[in-house]
């Protein structure tokens, strides 16, 4: 070899070692020491060198992680040592019984000097089991579990996983080492990958487990190489020394895992030594509580007797060891039949599809329905009535339909179509509409629709609104269905005797409710406004409106322009308020409330708040009496800003004679246009009717 070639070879092997070491720091130690860019640079250098010297490329070069050529089919592999499965337990009693059995056997064998069994507890990863075979420290074979005796040869795919070392490191590398562990995907990687798949119009996966399995079983390793798979070791199979003898360098499971870590393998994190059943159950409780915060899914924990001699004595039953057991968490995902899609009508008339499910126990509760959000969401997930679907309930979040199991389709499934299936409101029969560009179909009946009426009452009684304690959704349902309550105002005529005739209403609770309703007759104006449930008027806007106008009458009477003076009220909100009060039955509700003795209390305006605060005004043309400078000064004094150009952010355009393109622009964008008198009214009138500032 020439001196130059010798240098290149040295550089090549240095690069391979550096890259392998950075992989190890990232995946095994979880403590990277270089940036992604630096790593990519090293890899680019390696690829360049190997391109110049193809004869030097070896299977254990990190460059090979991009994936070898596609296969026609996977070969089969007979495992040198069988890959076992685990017995499952769900209840604490099962674990106590397991510990007693183990302790009994070990006591008889004289292997329990301290009287309590020492275990190692680990996560039970929800991924795909694989076996990696290293000969003389080099990865030579990777296989799936298969039936435990014979699996599939996935060597080319396993090589693409950066967390799988292609060579073992350190002085005590055995002649043969089979490592057993799990391939999985983190939830964050899964979400990112699914988004990318969807963006390219490619198939998406229902969960990280399926994604890991699907990615690992690709016949084209170049595809596997693009998938964010990880490996964690939790055990071993065959271990041989140079003479072909079986050897285990350590006598304890925990020490063996530490050894695997020292060889450069990523080992099951979160493992912990535990003593007796009490120690195991404490681990279960801790991990169960932390489950949702782990970066990947686990479906339980696994307990293993630590002492390997004891493991041997305990032996096996059928395909599972007696020295280990899986303690499962309640499943967060289950598959069940989507029997139908119902539609619920909400407070604002939104028709929300709700999946009706064959009851299924998931995440610790029985789930019978799950929201599907809206029609577009159903289409995006391609969920059809009659599908077998994956239902997920993680932690305390509401159950969700993740997606269909397409492989189980019979062809009899029905595509949901809001337009044809719900041409009218399912509650009141009124017309529905789906405005262009919106995902939501709404019932147009407003408070004539009993569903909207119930939801509106419930909203009005809620804590942020009139805060009527004791008025729950069941009672509201009965009050509306019996025809006794149509509007908010009707609540104030309810008497305790009458209320006590409703189911589950004693005289005492009826009296308390009447008292609570009575107290709500003097609400702060902002809460009454909020309680009306005007679209786009939340807590903050209600407070701003109340402060600005000071009375409900002033708000009812306000024009859109006048409403726009209020900080944070833009054209959409102003239009929504106007629309609400221009409806006769909404004004009637206000009149009825007053007749029922409801008198809101005005809220003080903080000193220093200005009528045009946060608003931008554009002046154009010549005003009849005010000069440009005078008008500008007045607007600035009122807290407003003056701008030279019209945009959607402009609150008003004040136009005089010979106004030009700005006026046209304002008309085009729908920006309100005022004359000089309008400007003056804006500057002086807004607080009329309000409390003194
Ligand atoms: S030990 C002799 N440990 O669970 C024991 N298995 O039901 C063999 N699994 O196929 C398995 N995490 O895919 C073991 N920490 C862990 C595990 C684990 C997940 C899976 C594995 C196996 C299945 C057994």
XYZ file of C-alpha atoms and ligand atoms in Angstrom:
717
model
C 0.000 0.000 0.000
C 1.307 3.482 -0.888
C 1.908 5.931 1.973
C -1.050 8.034 0.769
C -3.343 5.008 0.762
C -2.036 4.122 4.223
C -3.016 7.567 5.470
C -6.465 7.253 3.906
C -6.984 3.884 5.557
C -6.033 5.275 8.914
C -8.360 8.213 8.453
C -11.135 5.785 7.435
C -10.826 3.681 10.534
C -10.562 6.780 12.753
C -13.791 8.119 11.225
C -15.608 4.815 11.755
C -14.556 4.714 15.369
C -15.548 8.322 15.990
C -18.984 7.830 14.453
C -19.601 4.604 16.354
C -18.558 6.329 19.566
C -20.936 9.238 18.938
C -23.768 6.764 18.315
C -22.956 5.078 21.605
C -22.868 8.358 23.501
C -26.221 9.304 22.018
C -28.103 6.010 22.290
C -26.416 4.253 25.201
C -25.306 7.062 27.475
C -28.072 9.424 26.398
C -25.381 12.138 26.518
C -24.261 13.258 23.038
C -21.065 15.307 22.862
C -21.374 16.644 19.295
C -24.036 18.539 17.389
C -26.064 16.862 14.642
C -24.210 19.003 12.111
C -20.830 17.815 13.381
C -22.034 14.203 13.233
C -23.301 14.697 9.670
C -19.928 16.172 8.675
C -18.066 13.111 9.963
C -20.491 10.848 8.099
C -20.065 12.870 4.894
C -16.252 12.532 5.182
C -16.602 8.785 5.643
C -18.916 8.415 2.650
C -16.489 10.386 0.502
C -13.540 8.198 1.506
C -15.510 5.028 0.920
C -16.673 6.269 -2.471
C -13.008 6.678 -3.448
C -12.158 3.205 -2.097
C -15.185 0.941 -2.524
C -12.962 -2.077 -1.849
C -12.587 -0.912 1.777
C -16.297 -0.820 2.584
C -17.217 -3.416 5.224
C -20.552 -4.469 6.663
C -19.713 -2.953 10.029
C -19.032 0.515 8.626
C -21.483 3.113 9.984
C -22.044 4.118 6.351
C -23.975 0.895 5.879
C -26.784 2.237 8.055
C -28.350 3.822 4.964
C -29.630 0.354 4.066
C -28.596 -2.443 1.724
C -30.444 -3.562 -1.427
C -34.063 -4.775 -1.096
C -34.844 -8.448 -0.443
C -37.456 -10.657 -2.127
C -38.358 -12.272 1.185
C -36.943 -12.662 4.671
C -34.913 -15.778 5.339
C -35.606 -17.803 8.468
C -33.340 -18.135 11.487
C -33.292 -20.882 14.100
C -32.498 -19.282 17.469
C -29.510 -20.888 19.200
C -31.378 -20.391 22.482
C -35.163 -20.197 22.450
C -36.805 -16.770 22.784
C -39.324 -17.117 25.560
C -42.424 -15.213 26.443
C -43.641 -14.144 29.871
C -46.592 -15.004 32.049
C -48.916 -12.026 32.629
C -50.284 -10.684 35.892
C -52.704 -7.808 36.474
C -53.559 -7.758 40.184
C -51.349 -7.192 43.232
C -52.478 -10.591 44.575
C -51.002 -12.236 41.463
C -47.648 -10.643 42.265
C -47.815 -11.672 45.919
C -48.590 -15.238 44.835
C -45.705 -15.143 42.316
C -43.276 -13.937 44.995
C -44.459 -16.621 47.437
C -43.993 -19.357 44.830
C -40.497 -18.116 44.021
C -39.545 -17.729 47.690
C -40.906 -21.216 48.510
C -38.883 -22.913 45.776
C -35.703 -21.030 46.632
C -36.088 -21.679 50.364
C -36.332 -25.427 49.698
C -33.222 -25.208 47.542
C -31.403 -23.340 50.308
C -31.064 -20.293 48.075
C -32.886 -17.788 50.257
C -30.459 -16.877 53.042
C -32.008 -13.459 53.700
C -35.594 -14.701 53.567
C -36.627 -12.239 50.863
C -36.208 -12.580 47.110
C -34.148 -9.988 45.262
C -35.498 -8.985 41.869
C -34.676 -6.592 39.084
C -37.736 -4.721 37.830
C -37.781 -3.301 34.300
C -40.120 -1.588 31.865
C -42.141 -3.851 29.635
C -41.530 -2.162 26.290
C -44.384 -2.149 23.822
C -42.403 -2.813 20.673
C -40.991 -5.724 18.712
C -38.753 -8.395 20.265
C -35.479 -9.027 18.426
C -32.322 -11.029 18.927
C -28.938 -9.674 17.810
C -26.050 -12.095 17.306
C -22.475 -10.864 17.637
C -19.544 -13.070 16.635
C -16.110 -11.818 17.622
C -17.790 -8.560 18.479
C -19.332 -8.041 15.026
C -23.059 -7.967 14.373
C -23.675 -10.956 12.111
C -27.365 -11.681 12.501
C -30.576 -10.069 13.661
C -33.846 -11.952 13.955
C -37.422 -11.467 15.053
C -38.856 -13.686 17.751
C -41.153 -15.625 15.415
C -42.536 -18.652 17.263
C -39.677 -18.523 19.749
C -37.656 -21.205 17.939
C -37.559 -19.837 14.406
C -37.727 -16.170 13.501
C -37.146 -14.010 10.445
C -33.743 -12.757 9.356
C -33.870 -8.960 9.606
C -30.104 -8.390 9.689
C -30.040 -5.839 6.855
C -32.775 -3.832 8.587
C -31.250 -4.029 12.063
C -27.973 -2.661 10.702
C -29.732 0.608 9.845
C -30.594 1.294 13.515
C -28.038 3.671 14.941
C -28.682 2.410 18.461
C -27.625 -1.095 17.400
C -23.818 -1.212 17.579
C -22.256 -2.868 14.534
C -19.246 -3.772 16.704
C -19.007 -4.369 20.426
C -16.378 -2.500 22.411
C -14.070 -3.158 25.361
C -11.724 -5.924 26.489
C -14.213 -8.661 27.482
C -16.102 -9.158 24.228
C -17.162 -12.841 24.125
C -16.722 -15.019 21.023
C -20.506 -15.259 20.630
C -23.127 -13.052 22.204
C -26.834 -13.077 21.508
C -28.528 -9.969 22.827
C -32.272 -9.929 23.355
C -34.265 -6.741 23.436
C -36.989 -4.617 21.964
C -37.149 -2.329 18.931
C -39.487 0.614 19.412
C -40.267 4.170 18.390
C -40.660 7.123 20.761
C -44.008 8.885 20.639
C -42.379 12.138 19.481
C -40.551 10.356 16.638
C -43.780 8.559 15.775
C -45.774 11.805 15.539
C -43.081 13.438 13.433
C -42.840 10.439 11.130
C -46.608 10.163 10.719
C -46.848 13.855 9.856
C -44.158 13.445 7.230
C -45.879 10.333 5.845
C -49.196 12.171 5.637
C -47.557 15.194 3.983
C -46.227 12.897 1.248
C -49.565 11.161 0.902
C -48.025 7.961 2.308
C -49.567 5.467 4.685
C -49.709 6.530 8.336
C -49.585 4.196 11.344
C -52.066 3.929 14.205
C -49.496 3.751 17.006
C -45.744 3.594 17.668
C -45.849 -0.187 18.084
C -47.363 -0.803 14.654
C -45.006 1.757 13.172
C -42.004 -0.035 14.708
C -43.215 -3.442 13.533
C -44.054 -2.171 10.050
C -40.715 -0.391 9.695
C -38.701 -3.384 10.866
C -40.471 -5.763 8.493
C -39.687 -3.728 5.381
C -38.110 -5.764 2.598
C -36.254 -2.642 1.549
C -33.706 -1.750 4.247
C -33.345 1.725 2.747
C -36.869 2.453 3.946
C -36.120 1.064 7.407
C -33.083 3.359 7.482
C -35.354 6.414 7.273
C -37.510 5.290 10.203
C -36.626 6.512 13.715
C -36.286 3.091 15.380
C -34.516 2.436 18.667
C -33.291 -0.680 20.410
C -33.117 -1.490 24.132
C -31.529 -4.693 25.465
C -33.166 -6.546 28.376
C -31.551 -9.977 28.204
C -29.356 -12.414 26.331
C -29.453 -15.796 24.598
C -26.345 -17.749 23.713
C -23.039 -16.552 25.196
C -19.904 -18.551 24.249
C -16.177 -18.181 24.845
C -13.404 -18.916 22.282
C -13.544 -22.611 23.071
C -17.277 -22.706 22.388
C -18.154 -23.132 26.074
C -21.202 -21.435 27.574
C -20.075 -18.635 29.827
C -21.739 -15.929 31.831
C -19.300 -13.374 33.209
C -21.683 -12.348 36.004
C -23.976 -14.242 38.366
C -26.766 -11.697 38.526
C -29.255 -10.398 35.970
C -28.612 -6.764 36.933
C -24.840 -7.184 36.611
C -25.312 -8.899 33.228
C -27.298 -5.914 31.947
C -24.590 -3.551 33.199
C -22.078 -5.682 31.292
C -24.146 -5.409 28.090
C -24.084 -1.658 28.600
C -20.296 -1.718 28.939
C -20.084 -3.581 25.604
C -21.764 -0.571 23.987
C -25.373 -1.778 23.899
C -28.285 0.455 24.939
C -29.761 -1.302 27.961
C -33.269 -1.077 29.376
C -33.349 2.241 31.274
C -35.434 2.653 34.409
C -34.458 -0.758 35.820
C -34.354 -1.022 39.595
C -33.418 -3.677 42.180
C -36.464 -4.569 44.318
C -36.903 -6.745 47.417
C -39.945 -8.971 47.796
C -43.515 -8.385 46.604
C -43.699 -5.049 48.432
C -40.702 -3.735 46.499
C -42.197 -4.914 43.201
C -45.567 -3.309 43.872
C -43.919 -0.024 44.825
C -42.062 -0.081 41.485
C -45.339 -0.801 39.677
C -47.030 2.170 41.362
C -44.122 4.537 40.628
C -43.834 3.578 36.973
C -47.609 3.521 36.510
C -47.746 7.140 37.690
C -44.845 8.163 35.443
C -46.040 6.182 32.436
C -47.521 9.072 30.475
C -44.313 11.098 30.888
C -42.020 8.412 29.434
C -40.931 9.112 25.861
C -42.219 5.720 24.652
C -45.124 3.376 25.336
C -44.741 0.629 27.914
C -47.552 -1.814 28.568
C -46.401 -2.897 32.004
C -43.316 -3.804 33.977
C -41.323 -7.055 34.167
C -39.941 -8.608 37.338
C -36.943 -10.957 37.123
C -35.220 -12.889 39.903
C -31.773 -11.288 40.082
C -29.652 -14.318 41.037
C -28.967 -16.436 37.930
C -28.398 -19.631 39.914
C -31.851 -19.149 41.420
C -33.270 -18.597 37.920
C -31.868 -21.951 36.864
C -33.397 -23.701 39.841
C -36.775 -22.115 39.181
C -36.693 -23.177 35.534
C -39.553 -22.946 33.063
C -43.152 -23.898 32.507
C -44.097 -24.379 28.866
C -42.767 -21.299 27.060
C -42.402 -18.974 30.040
C -39.854 -18.807 32.837
C -40.886 -19.324 36.472
C -38.340 -16.722 37.537
C -39.945 -13.788 35.742
C -43.392 -12.311 35.242
C -44.955 -9.378 33.391
C -47.163 -7.091 35.489
C -49.369 -5.336 32.966
C -50.927 -1.894 33.126
C -54.518 -1.463 32.004
C -54.288 -1.232 28.209
C -54.368 2.318 26.824
C -55.466 1.078 23.454
C -58.031 -1.504 22.472
C -59.754 -2.500 19.290
C -63.525 -2.483 19.086
C -66.374 -2.058 16.616
C -67.552 1.415 15.649
C -71.258 0.623 15.671
C -72.451 4.021 14.576
C -71.733 7.714 14.382
C -74.219 9.900 16.244
C -74.320 13.640 16.128
C -74.551 15.897 19.170
C -75.641 19.512 18.991
C -73.629 21.938 21.086
C -74.315 25.353 22.575
C -73.431 27.211 19.398
C -75.364 24.721 17.269
C -72.229 22.866 16.141
C -73.034 19.321 15.020
C -70.317 17.137 16.532
C -69.995 13.531 15.376
C -69.586 11.075 18.233
C -68.518 7.499 17.627
C -70.792 4.889 19.221
C -68.610 1.960 20.205
C -69.166 -1.598 21.238
C -68.268 -1.179 24.962
C -64.582 -1.741 25.519
C -62.409 -1.629 28.659
C -59.511 0.709 27.957
C -57.295 2.899 30.136
C -59.057 1.574 33.222
C -62.654 2.463 32.245
C -65.381 1.108 29.982
C -65.691 3.338 26.951
C -68.910 3.424 24.916
C -68.381 6.541 22.837
C -65.611 8.831 21.691
C -65.642 12.183 19.941
C -64.672 12.343 16.287
C -64.414 16.180 16.343
C -65.762 16.964 12.871
C -66.433 15.593 9.435
C -62.997 16.471 8.061
C -61.331 14.617 10.906
C -63.384 11.499 10.107
C -62.357 11.757 6.479
C -58.705 12.335 7.359
C -58.658 9.228 9.533
C -60.820 7.343 7.036
C -63.004 5.977 9.812
C -66.160 4.241 8.534
C -69.271 3.060 10.316
C -68.859 -0.652 11.045
C -65.037 -0.455 11.128
C -62.964 -2.148 13.778
C -61.198 0.861 15.298
C -58.347 1.454 17.698
C -59.585 3.352 20.757
C -57.081 5.104 22.988
C -57.466 6.481 26.473
C -54.189 7.530 28.074
C -54.170 8.975 31.590
C -57.252 11.058 32.246
C -57.696 12.358 28.738
C -60.985 11.759 26.942
C -61.136 8.614 24.808
C -60.121 9.005 21.213
C -60.658 6.961 18.063
C -57.147 6.620 16.674
C -58.038 5.034 13.366
C -59.504 2.015 11.579
C -57.912 -1.417 11.333
C -58.097 -1.544 7.579
C -57.090 -5.186 7.381
C -60.325 -6.185 9.141
C -62.655 -4.463 6.678
C -65.417 -6.552 5.154
C -66.605 -4.073 2.545
C -69.871 -3.523 4.398
C -68.540 -0.404 6.148
C -70.359 2.851 5.482
C -68.669 6.188 4.850
C -70.023 8.955 7.093
C -71.403 11.951 5.241
C -72.793 14.798 7.301
C -74.540 16.473 4.358
C -76.655 13.486 3.346
C -77.009 11.831 6.760
C -77.844 15.025 8.628
C -79.595 17.363 6.197
C -81.382 18.860 9.220
C -80.679 19.294 12.924
C -81.166 15.869 14.566
C -82.627 17.530 17.661
C -85.023 20.188 16.361
C -85.234 19.456 12.643
C -84.218 22.978 11.634
C -81.959 23.718 8.699
C -78.222 23.208 9.104
C -75.411 25.032 7.324
C -71.717 24.542 6.808
C -70.151 27.856 5.827
C -67.522 27.603 3.142
C -64.016 27.118 4.472
C -65.279 25.946 7.873
C -65.089 22.425 9.239
C -68.238 22.731 11.326
C -71.864 22.196 10.354
C -74.308 24.127 12.541
C -77.982 24.038 13.389
C -79.399 27.440 12.431
C -82.242 27.448 14.968
C -80.369 29.112 17.818
C -82.274 28.972 21.102
C -85.317 27.427 19.433
C -83.298 24.220 19.352
C -83.692 22.355 22.666
C -80.125 21.040 22.488
C -78.731 24.538 22.156
C -81.080 25.749 24.857
C -79.855 23.112 27.314
C -76.215 23.785 26.555
C -76.793 27.526 26.779
C -78.449 27.190 30.196
C -75.669 24.959 31.422
C -73.094 27.471 30.177
C -74.991 30.387 31.739
C -75.097 28.615 35.103
C -71.389 27.738 35.013
C -68.767 29.155 37.360
C -67.399 31.877 35.068
C -70.922 33.028 34.230
C -73.795 33.314 36.724
C -72.270 30.651 38.967
C -75.514 28.950 40.013
C -74.511 26.088 42.248
C -76.668 22.979 42.116
C -77.998 23.470 38.589
C -76.517 20.419 36.889
C -76.944 19.104 33.371
C -79.422 16.364 34.364
C -81.794 18.845 35.956
C -81.455 21.270 33.042
C -82.302 18.418 30.702
C -85.479 17.665 32.662
C -86.461 21.318 32.994
C -86.137 21.871 29.251
C -87.711 18.562 28.205
C -90.713 19.115 30.458
C -91.224 22.484 28.733
C -90.908 24.316 32.034
C -87.770 26.266 31.118
C -87.218 27.845 27.706
C -84.827 30.668 28.474
C -82.487 31.856 31.170
C -85.233 34.133 32.505
C -87.513 31.160 33.231
C -85.056 29.941 35.876
C -86.024 32.880 38.095
C -89.628 31.757 38.383
C -88.761 28.297 39.742
C -90.013 27.650 43.249
C -88.651 25.156 45.736
C -91.836 23.106 45.952
C -91.962 22.707 42.212
C -88.258 21.874 42.005
C -88.589 19.239 44.703
C -90.875 17.235 42.414
C -87.968 16.557 40.036
C -86.089 13.264 40.363
C -83.246 13.261 42.888
C -84.328 16.675 44.246
C -85.093 16.825 47.964
C -86.763 19.854 49.540
C -83.452 20.922 51.031
C -81.520 20.862 47.774
C -84.462 22.518 45.998
C -84.384 25.327 48.576
C -80.605 25.702 48.162
C -80.985 25.919 44.414
C -83.688 28.576 44.619
C -81.390 30.522 46.943
C -78.478 30.184 44.484
C -80.668 31.300 41.581
C -81.849 34.274 43.632
C -78.285 35.314 44.354
C -77.493 35.363 40.671
C -79.919 38.286 40.197
C -77.095 40.775 40.891
C -74.288 39.549 38.647
C -71.408 41.776 37.593
C -72.350 43.033 34.128
C -69.406 41.206 32.528
C -70.602 37.840 33.849
C -74.118 38.384 32.575
C -72.670 39.257 29.165
C -70.538 36.139 29.233
C -73.570 34.094 30.319
C -75.485 35.142 27.195
C -73.057 33.013 25.210
C -72.493 35.446 22.347
C -70.045 33.918 19.869
C -66.514 35.282 20.258
C -67.345 36.977 23.561
C -65.231 35.265 26.179
C -64.359 36.390 29.668
C -61.931 39.136 28.647
C -64.080 40.648 25.919
C -67.091 40.575 28.240
C -65.087 42.505 30.822
C -63.916 45.062 28.254
C -67.456 45.552 26.967
C -68.853 45.914 30.469
C -66.254 48.506 31.411
C -66.670 50.437 28.243
C -70.438 50.599 27.995
C -71.432 50.280 31.642
C -74.921 48.929 30.982
C -76.605 46.191 29.032
C -78.840 48.713 27.241
C -75.819 50.615 25.947
C -74.377 47.408 24.524
C -77.661 46.363 22.933
C -77.899 49.790 21.318
C -74.251 50.023 20.202
C -73.486 50.097 16.479
C -70.625 48.085 15.041
C -68.519 51.218 14.861
C -69.173 51.962 18.486
C -68.329 48.430 19.463
C -65.062 48.660 17.550
C -63.882 51.360 19.939
C -63.542 48.791 22.695
C -59.984 47.488 23.054
C -59.634 43.982 21.651
C -62.944 44.153 19.784
C -62.287 43.700 16.061
C -64.709 43.498 13.144
C -65.514 39.791 13.670
C -66.413 40.229 17.328
C -68.326 43.446 16.699
C -70.356 41.810 13.926
C -71.090 38.829 16.145
C -72.370 41.058 18.957
C -74.533 43.022 16.557
C -75.946 39.844 15.060
C -76.805 38.540 18.505
C -78.694 41.630 19.635
C -80.413 42.154 16.326
C -82.281 38.899 16.909
C -85.613 39.655 18.501
C -85.636 36.606 20.756
C -82.256 37.499 22.236
C -83.520 40.979 23.071
C -86.578 39.340 24.536
C -84.388 37.245 26.842
C -82.838 40.466 28.133
C -86.253 42.051 28.703
C -87.487 38.898 30.454
C -84.413 38.810 32.670
C -85.081 42.379 33.702
C -88.723 41.538 34.366
C -87.522 38.640 36.524
C -85.560 41.123 38.605
C -82.101 40.506 37.198
C -80.096 43.732 37.447
C -76.420 43.487 36.591
C -73.966 45.619 38.503
C -71.719 47.905 36.444
C -67.999 47.476 36.817
C -65.623 50.346 37.407
C -63.407 51.491 34.574
C -59.769 51.627 35.622
C -58.533 55.215 35.690
C -56.414 56.093 32.690
C -57.991 53.746 30.191
C -58.515 55.598 26.940
C -61.299 55.202 24.388
C -59.006 54.546 21.405
C -56.398 52.473 23.254
C -54.823 50.020 20.838
C -56.752 51.302 17.799
C -55.276 52.542 14.553
C -56.991 55.275 12.536
C -56.216 56.373 8.985
C -57.059 59.930 7.857
C -57.761 60.733 4.209
C -59.093 63.746 2.291
C -59.899 67.143 3.762
C -62.134 67.264 6.846
C -64.684 70.119 7.039
C -63.429 71.813 10.220
C -60.459 69.901 11.650
C -56.990 70.174 10.199
C -54.918 67.006 9.742
C -52.795 67.981 12.748
C -55.746 68.681 15.011
C -57.414 65.380 14.161
C -54.137 63.525 14.700
C -53.592 65.151 18.075
C -57.110 64.276 19.220
C -56.706 60.650 18.180
C -53.342 60.352 19.935
C -54.791 61.963 23.074
C -57.517 59.324 23.097
C -54.843 56.598 23.101
C -55.110 55.776 19.392
C -52.509 55.619 16.649
C -52.578 57.313 13.259
C -51.272 55.453 10.259
C -50.727 56.482 6.652
C -51.894 53.244 5.058
C -54.997 51.088 5.303
C -54.745 47.422 6.280
C -56.958 44.810 7.931
C -55.594 46.061 11.255
C -57.007 49.536 10.659
C -59.929 50.222 13.013
C -61.412 53.155 11.073
C -60.723 55.311 8.074
C -61.833 58.913 8.625
C -62.592 60.362 5.210
C -63.140 63.988 4.132
C -63.563 65.638 0.739
C -61.514 64.365 -2.163
C -60.536 61.212 -0.336
C -58.622 58.934 -2.696
C -57.343 55.398 -2.879
C -57.385 54.903 0.901
C -61.143 55.169 0.870
C -61.381 52.551 -1.874
C -58.973 50.298 0.026
C -61.055 50.664 3.209
C -64.207 49.689 1.337
C -62.418 46.712 -0.189
C -61.161 45.446 3.189
C -64.426 46.186 4.992
C -62.793 48.736 7.312
C -65.439 51.066 8.813
C -65.452 54.559 7.323
C -66.328 57.639 9.385
C -66.754 61.323 8.585
C -65.596 64.118 10.872
C -68.717 63.921 13.045
C -68.260 60.179 13.370
C -64.713 60.753 14.587
C -65.863 63.296 17.138
C -68.558 60.951 18.391
C -65.968 58.256 18.747
C -63.718 60.480 20.804
C -66.361 61.817 23.163
C -69.289 59.420 23.242
C -67.875 56.008 24.070
C -68.212 56.310 27.810
C -71.654 57.885 27.729
C -73.838 55.715 29.878
C -70.834 54.213 31.569
C -69.718 54.936 35.102
C -67.489 57.957 35.542
C -63.868 57.175 34.747
S -37.904 -10.743 29.127
C -37.316 -14.899 29.569
N -38.000 -8.150 29.520
O -42.430 -9.035 26.339
C -37.957 -13.623 29.458
N -39.386 -9.085 27.837
O -44.181 -11.431 26.944
C -38.169 -13.168 28.071
N -40.723 -7.422 26.615
O -41.507 -11.105 23.712
C -38.612 -11.782 27.923
N -39.972 -5.659 27.692
O -40.970 -8.645 23.491
C -38.481 -9.183 28.801
N -37.955 -5.857 29.962
C -38.417 -6.898 29.250
C -39.368 -6.740 28.221
C -39.833 -7.855 27.532
C -40.781 -6.088 26.734
C -41.540 -8.212 25.667
C -40.738 -9.108 24.791
C -41.301 -10.480 24.949
C -42.593 -10.238 25.641
C -42.857 -11.356 26.602
